[in-house]
Amino acid sequence: MSWIPFKIGQPKKQIVPKTVERDFEREYGKLQQLEDQTKKLQKDMKKSTDADLAMSKSAVKISSDLLANPLCEQEPSFLEMVTAFDTAMKRMDSFNQEKVNQIQKTVIEPLKKFSSVFPSLNAAVKRREQTLQDYKRLQSKVEKYEEKERTGPVLAKLHQAREELRPVKEDFEAKNKQLLEEMPKFYSSRIDYFKPSFESLLRAQVVYYTEMHKIFGDLTAQIDRPGLSDEQRERENDAKLSELRALSIVADD
């Protein structure tokens, strides 16, 4: 959201009090920041869900590739372990897809709809600014005739300029009043609007990670060898690798 005022000559008379202009700029600045942050949040949420899906899909591919690997062909116990792993990854992917669908529906889509309101707001601000420039132009015109000698033709032109100014002034004041009343209301509405979305986001995460705890708990019970630490497993792998390196077919020339 950006706002670049039109450049024209300024009338001598202060037609909009500085306090009113400061209030307007403050409220509009808050909405500019809100729009930027809403768009950023929408983008970040999309990146997050895309990354979640890519993670679970990659895990399923790894488990599927392992099942198709010759490693599993002659070793029933290893095949059983990889099958359990594949089942767990597919369950994880299924729950992850449900979570992402819920986030898309209850968080990302509402963010998108909220962002769609800002173009109308920007247009209203631009209309107010255009009317202000017309107001200033006509006010300058009135001031020009007020400074001239009060001859018949000048008084006629002054009357005509004041008649032109009156509806534009009223139009600006109406637009300005409406925006000053409605911009704070719009800004305050963000909490009531987004609160259900983020409650849904938290629930989706809680449900997902609760299910992940169950899935990986079951997987651990199926494949874990009690009493072995990660350090012991690492030592076993190193010992097996040393045996492989001792074979003549992989010995250094």
GROMACS .gro file of C-alpha atoms in nm:
model
  253
    1MET     CA    1   0.000   0.000   0.000
    2SER     CA    2   0.145   0.337  -0.093
    3TRP     CA    3   0.014   0.692  -0.099
    4ILE     CA    4   0.185   0.971  -0.294
    5PRO     CA    5   0.001   1.304  -0.260
    6PHE     CA    6  -0.047   1.517  -0.571
    7LYS     CA    7   0.178   1.821  -0.591
    8ILE     CA    8  -0.006   2.153  -0.631
    9GLY     CA    9   0.022   2.506  -0.503
   10GLN     CA   10  -0.093   2.544  -0.146
   11PRO     CA   11  -0.362   2.795  -0.047
   12LYS     CA   12  -0.273   3.048   0.218
   13LYS     CA   13  -0.560   2.935   0.438
   14GLN     CA   14  -0.508   2.614   0.639
   15ILE     CA   15  -0.808   2.416   0.517
   16VAL     CA   16  -0.735   2.094   0.708
   17PRO     CA   17  -0.619   2.131   1.069
   18LYS     CA   18  -0.276   1.982   1.132
   19THR     CA   19  -0.415   1.766   1.411
   20VAL     CA   20  -0.672   1.617   1.172
   21GLU     CA   21  -0.405   1.549   0.910
   22ARG     CA   22  -0.182   1.385   1.173
   23ASP     CA   23  -0.472   1.168   1.289
   24PHE     CA   24  -0.542   1.065   0.932
   25GLU     CA   25  -0.178   0.981   0.858
   26ARG     CA   26  -0.148   0.785   1.183
   27GLU     CA   27  -0.457   0.572   1.120
   28TYR     CA   28  -0.374   0.516   0.756
   29GLY     CA   29  -0.015   0.427   0.845
   30LYS     CA   30  -0.142   0.158   1.082
   31LEU     CA   31  -0.348   0.008   0.802
   32GLN     CA   32  -0.052   0.020   0.563
   33GLN     CA   33   0.150  -0.180   0.813
   34LEU     CA   34  -0.140  -0.419   0.868
   35GLU     CA   35  -0.168  -0.486   0.495
   36ASP     CA   36   0.206  -0.551   0.462
   37GLN     CA   37   0.209  -0.787   0.760
   38THR     CA   38  -0.103  -0.971   0.642
   39LYS     CA   39   0.051  -1.035   0.301
   40LYS     CA   40   0.378  -1.145   0.461
   41LEU     CA   41   0.197  -1.381   0.698
   42GLN     CA   42  -0.004  -1.530   0.412
   43LYS     CA   43   0.318  -1.588   0.215
   44ASP     CA   44   0.497  -1.742   0.515
   45MET     CA   45   0.204  -1.973   0.593
   46LYS     CA   46   0.203  -2.095   0.232
   47LYS     CA   47   0.578  -2.162   0.250
   48SER     CA   48   0.530  -2.350   0.577
   49THR     CA   49   0.255  -2.578   0.445
   50ASP     CA   50   0.447  -2.643   0.122
   51ALA     CA   51   0.751  -2.741   0.329
   52ASP     CA   52   0.539  -2.969   0.549
   53LEU     CA   53   0.399  -3.151   0.247
   54ALA     CA   54   0.742  -3.182   0.085
   55MET     CA   55   0.882  -3.330   0.408
   56SER     CA   56   0.618  -3.600   0.445
   57LYS     CA   57   0.621  -3.684   0.074
   58SER     CA   58   1.000  -3.723   0.088
   59ALA     CA   59   0.970  -3.951   0.391
   60VAL     CA   60   0.720  -4.172   0.204
   61LYS     CA   61   0.951  -4.188  -0.097
   62ILE     CA   62   1.244  -4.291   0.121
   63SER     CA   63   1.046  -4.573   0.280
   64SER     CA   64   0.912  -4.685  -0.060
   65ASP     CA   65   1.263  -4.684  -0.207
   66LEU     CA   66   1.387  -4.893   0.084
   67LEU     CA   67   1.115  -5.151   0.027
   68ALA     CA   68   1.220  -5.178  -0.337
   69ASN     CA   69   1.587  -5.206  -0.245
   70PRO     CA   70   1.764  -5.544  -0.276
   71LEU     CA   71   1.864  -5.502   0.089
   72CYS     CA   72   1.518  -5.627   0.190
   73GLU     CA   73   1.498  -5.926  -0.042
   74GLN     CA   74   1.692  -6.184   0.162
   75GLU     CA   75   1.646  -6.051   0.514
   76PRO     CA   76   1.295  -6.102   0.661
   77SER     CA   77   1.369  -5.915   0.985
   78PHE     CA   78   1.499  -5.614   0.795
   79LEU     CA   79   1.202  -5.629   0.556
   80GLU     CA   80   0.967  -5.632   0.855
   81MET     CA   81   1.137  -5.325   1.001
   82VAL     CA   82   1.128  -5.132   0.672
   83THR     CA   83   0.763  -5.229   0.619
   84ALA     CA   84   0.678  -5.089   0.962
   85PHE     CA   85   0.868  -4.773   0.873
   86ASP     CA   86   0.683  -4.741   0.541
   87THR     CA   87   0.345  -4.783   0.711
   88ALA     CA   88   0.436  -4.514   0.966
   89MET     CA   89   0.550  -4.271   0.696
   90LYS     CA   90   0.227  -4.316   0.501
   91ARG     CA   91   0.024  -4.255   0.816
   92MET     CA   92   0.231  -3.945   0.886
   93ASP     CA   93   0.175  -3.818   0.531
   94SER     CA   94  -0.200  -3.873   0.560
   95PHE     CA   95  -0.228  -3.678   0.886
   96ASN     CA   96   0.002  -3.410   0.748
   97GLN     CA   97  -0.222  -3.366   0.444
   98GLU     CA   98  -0.525  -3.328   0.673
   99LYS     CA   99  -0.340  -3.067   0.877
  100VAL     CA  100  -0.236  -2.870   0.569
  101ASN     CA  101  -0.590  -2.881   0.427
  102GLN     CA  102  -0.728  -2.744   0.752
  103ILE     CA  103  -0.467  -2.467   0.764
  104GLN     CA  104  -0.539  -2.378   0.403
  105LYS     CA  105  -0.912  -2.354   0.473
  106THR     CA  106  -0.908  -2.182   0.812
  107VAL     CA  107  -0.592  -1.969   0.802
  108ILE     CA  108  -0.453  -1.907   0.453
  109GLU     CA  109  -0.788  -1.845   0.282
  110PRO     CA  110  -0.906  -1.599   0.552
  111LEU     CA  111  -0.574  -1.415   0.522
  112LYS     CA  112  -0.626  -1.393   0.148
  113LYS     CA  113  -0.982  -1.264   0.188
  114PHE     CA  114  -0.872  -1.006   0.444
  115SER     CA  115  -0.601  -0.881   0.206
  116SER     CA  116  -0.860  -0.841  -0.069
  117VAL     CA  117  -1.026  -0.559   0.128
  118PHE     CA  118  -0.726  -0.326   0.110
  119PRO     CA  119  -0.757  -0.225  -0.258
  120SER     CA  120  -1.099  -0.073  -0.182
  121LEU     CA  121  -0.953   0.109   0.116
  122ASN     CA  122  -0.666   0.240  -0.095
  123ALA     CA  123  -0.911   0.360  -0.357
  124ALA     CA  124  -1.113   0.548  -0.091
  125VAL     CA  125  -0.796   0.716   0.036
  126LYS     CA  126  -0.698   0.817  -0.317
  127ARG     CA  127  -1.044   0.962  -0.376
  128ARG     CA  128  -1.012   1.160  -0.055
  129GLU     CA  129  -0.671   1.286  -0.165
  130GLN     CA  130  -0.796   1.386  -0.511
  131THR     CA  131  -1.087   1.574  -0.353
  132LEU     CA  132  -0.843   1.746  -0.116
  133GLN     CA  133  -0.636   1.866  -0.410
  134ASP     CA  134  -0.950   2.000  -0.580
  135TYR     CA  135  -1.042   2.168  -0.251
  136LYS     CA  136  -0.699   2.333  -0.227
  137ARG     CA  137  -0.708   2.442  -0.592
  138LEU     CA  138  -1.049   2.604  -0.555
  139GLN     CA  139  -0.957   2.759  -0.220
  140SER     CA  140  -0.653   2.916  -0.385
  141LYS     CA  141  -0.880   3.047  -0.660
  142VAL     CA  142  -1.115   3.205  -0.405
  143GLU     CA  143  -0.823   3.362  -0.220
  144LYS     CA  144  -0.691   3.508  -0.546
  145TYR     CA  145  -1.020   3.689  -0.614
  146GLU     CA  146  -1.053   3.796  -0.249
  147GLU     CA  147  -0.720   3.976  -0.277
  148LYS     CA  148  -0.823   4.169  -0.591
  149GLU     CA  149  -0.999   4.503  -0.598
  150ARG     CA  150  -1.371   4.454  -0.542
  151THR     CA  151  -1.496   4.546  -0.885
  152GLY     CA  152  -1.814   4.410  -1.036
  153PRO     CA  153  -1.645   4.147  -1.256
  154VAL     CA  154  -1.415   4.039  -0.969
  155LEU     CA  155  -1.708   4.000  -0.730
  156ALA     CA  156  -1.891   3.793  -0.989
  157LYS     CA  157  -1.590   3.565  -1.033
  158LEU     CA  158  -1.546   3.546  -0.656
  159HIS     CA  159  -1.907   3.439  -0.616
  160GLN     CA  160  -1.868   3.178  -0.887
  161ALA     CA  161  -1.544   3.047  -0.729
  162ARG     CA  162  -1.713   3.018  -0.389
  163GLU     CA  163  -2.002   2.828  -0.547
  164GLU     CA  164  -1.755   2.588  -0.708
  165LEU     CA  165  -1.570   2.549  -0.379
  166ARG     CA  166  -1.873   2.475  -0.159
  167PRO     CA  167  -1.969   2.123  -0.290
  168VAL     CA  168  -1.604   2.019  -0.316
  169LYS     CA  169  -1.540   2.127   0.042
  170GLU     CA  170  -1.846   1.936   0.160
  171ASP     CA  171  -1.743   1.630  -0.038
  172PHE     CA  172  -1.394   1.634   0.111
  173GLU     CA  173  -1.521   1.681   0.466
  174ALA     CA  174  -1.762   1.390   0.421
  175LYS     CA  175  -1.491   1.161   0.282
  176ASN     CA  176  -1.243   1.267   0.549
  177LYS     CA  177  -1.495   1.217   0.830
  178GLN     CA  178  -1.595   0.873   0.703
  179LEU     CA  179  -1.234   0.753   0.676
  180LEU     CA  180  -1.138   0.889   1.016
  181GLU     CA  181  -1.433   0.704   1.170
  182GLU     CA  182  -1.398   0.377   0.979
  183MET     CA  183  -1.021   0.325   0.958
  184PRO     CA  184  -0.983   0.272   1.337
  185LYS     CA  185  -1.284   0.036   1.334
  186PHE     CA  186  -1.133  -0.163   1.049
  187TYR     CA  187  -0.799  -0.184   1.229
  188SER     CA  188  -0.960  -0.296   1.554
  189SER     CA  189  -1.162  -0.566   1.374
  190ARG     CA  190  -0.844  -0.759   1.289
  191ILE     CA  191  -0.839  -0.934   1.628
  192ASP     CA  192  -1.193  -1.070   1.612
  193TYR     CA  193  -1.136  -1.168   1.250
  194PHE     CA  194  -0.809  -1.356   1.293
  195LYS     CA  195  -0.857  -1.507   1.639
  196PRO     CA  196  -1.062  -1.807   1.513
  197SER     CA  197  -0.803  -1.871   1.241
  198PHE     CA  198  -0.513  -1.892   1.479
  199GLU     CA  199  -0.711  -2.100   1.726
  200SER     CA  200  -0.770  -2.341   1.439
  201LEU     CA  201  -0.400  -2.334   1.351
  202LEU     CA  202  -0.305  -2.429   1.707
  203ARG     CA  203  -0.563  -2.709   1.719
  204ALA     CA  204  -0.440  -2.847   1.388
  205GLN     CA  205  -0.083  -2.855   1.518
  206VAL     CA  206  -0.184  -3.016   1.847
  207VAL     CA  207  -0.385  -3.289   1.672
  208TYR     CA  208  -0.105  -3.355   1.423
  209TYR     CA  209   0.175  -3.382   1.678
  210THR     CA  210  -0.041  -3.593   1.910
  211GLU     CA  211  -0.090  -3.838   1.625
  212MET     CA  212   0.281  -3.824   1.541
  213HIS     CA  213   0.363  -3.919   1.900
  214LYS     CA  214   0.139  -4.225   1.866
  215ILE     CA  215   0.273  -4.322   1.524
  216PHE     CA  216   0.639  -4.297   1.616
  217GLY     CA  217   0.575  -4.455   1.954
  218ASP     CA  218   0.427  -4.758   1.778
  219LEU     CA  219   0.716  -4.760   1.531
  220THR     CA  220   0.972  -4.749   1.809
  221ALA     CA  221   0.806  -5.046   1.980
  222GLN     CA  222   0.827  -5.244   1.655
  223ILE     CA  223   1.185  -5.175   1.554
  224ASP     CA  224   1.378  -5.075   1.863
  225ARG     CA  225   1.630  -5.305   2.027
  226PRO     CA  226   1.610  -5.238   2.402
  227GLY     CA  227   1.929  -5.143   2.580
  228LEU     CA  228   2.119  -5.013   2.277
  229SER     CA  229   2.223  -4.648   2.286
  230ASP     CA  230   2.296  -4.436   1.980
  231GLU     CA  231   2.666  -4.459   2.064
  232GLN     CA  232   2.649  -4.839   2.068
  233ARG     CA  233   2.470  -4.842   1.733
  234GLU     CA  234   2.735  -4.613   1.592
  235ARG     CA  235   3.011  -4.845   1.714
  236GLU     CA  236   2.832  -5.143   1.555
  237ASN     CA  237   2.812  -4.959   1.223
  238ASP     CA  238   3.180  -4.868   1.239
  239ALA     CA  239   3.274  -5.230   1.314
  240LYS     CA  240   3.067  -5.359   1.021
  241LEU     CA  241   3.218  -5.095   0.791
  242SER     CA  242   3.567  -5.200   0.899
  243GLU     CA  243   3.486  -5.561   0.807
  244LEU     CA  244   3.367  -5.448   0.463
  245ARG     CA  245   3.679  -5.245   0.405
  246ALA     CA  246   3.888  -5.551   0.487
  247LEU     CA  247   3.747  -5.742   0.192
  248SER     CA  248   3.987  -5.775  -0.100
  249ILE     CA  249   3.742  -5.637  -0.355
  250VAL     CA  250   3.741  -5.294  -0.186
  251ALA     CA  251   4.101  -5.292  -0.066
  252ASP     CA  252   4.317  -5.004  -0.185
  253ASP     CA  253   4.559  -5.089  -0.470
   0.00000   0.00000   0.00000
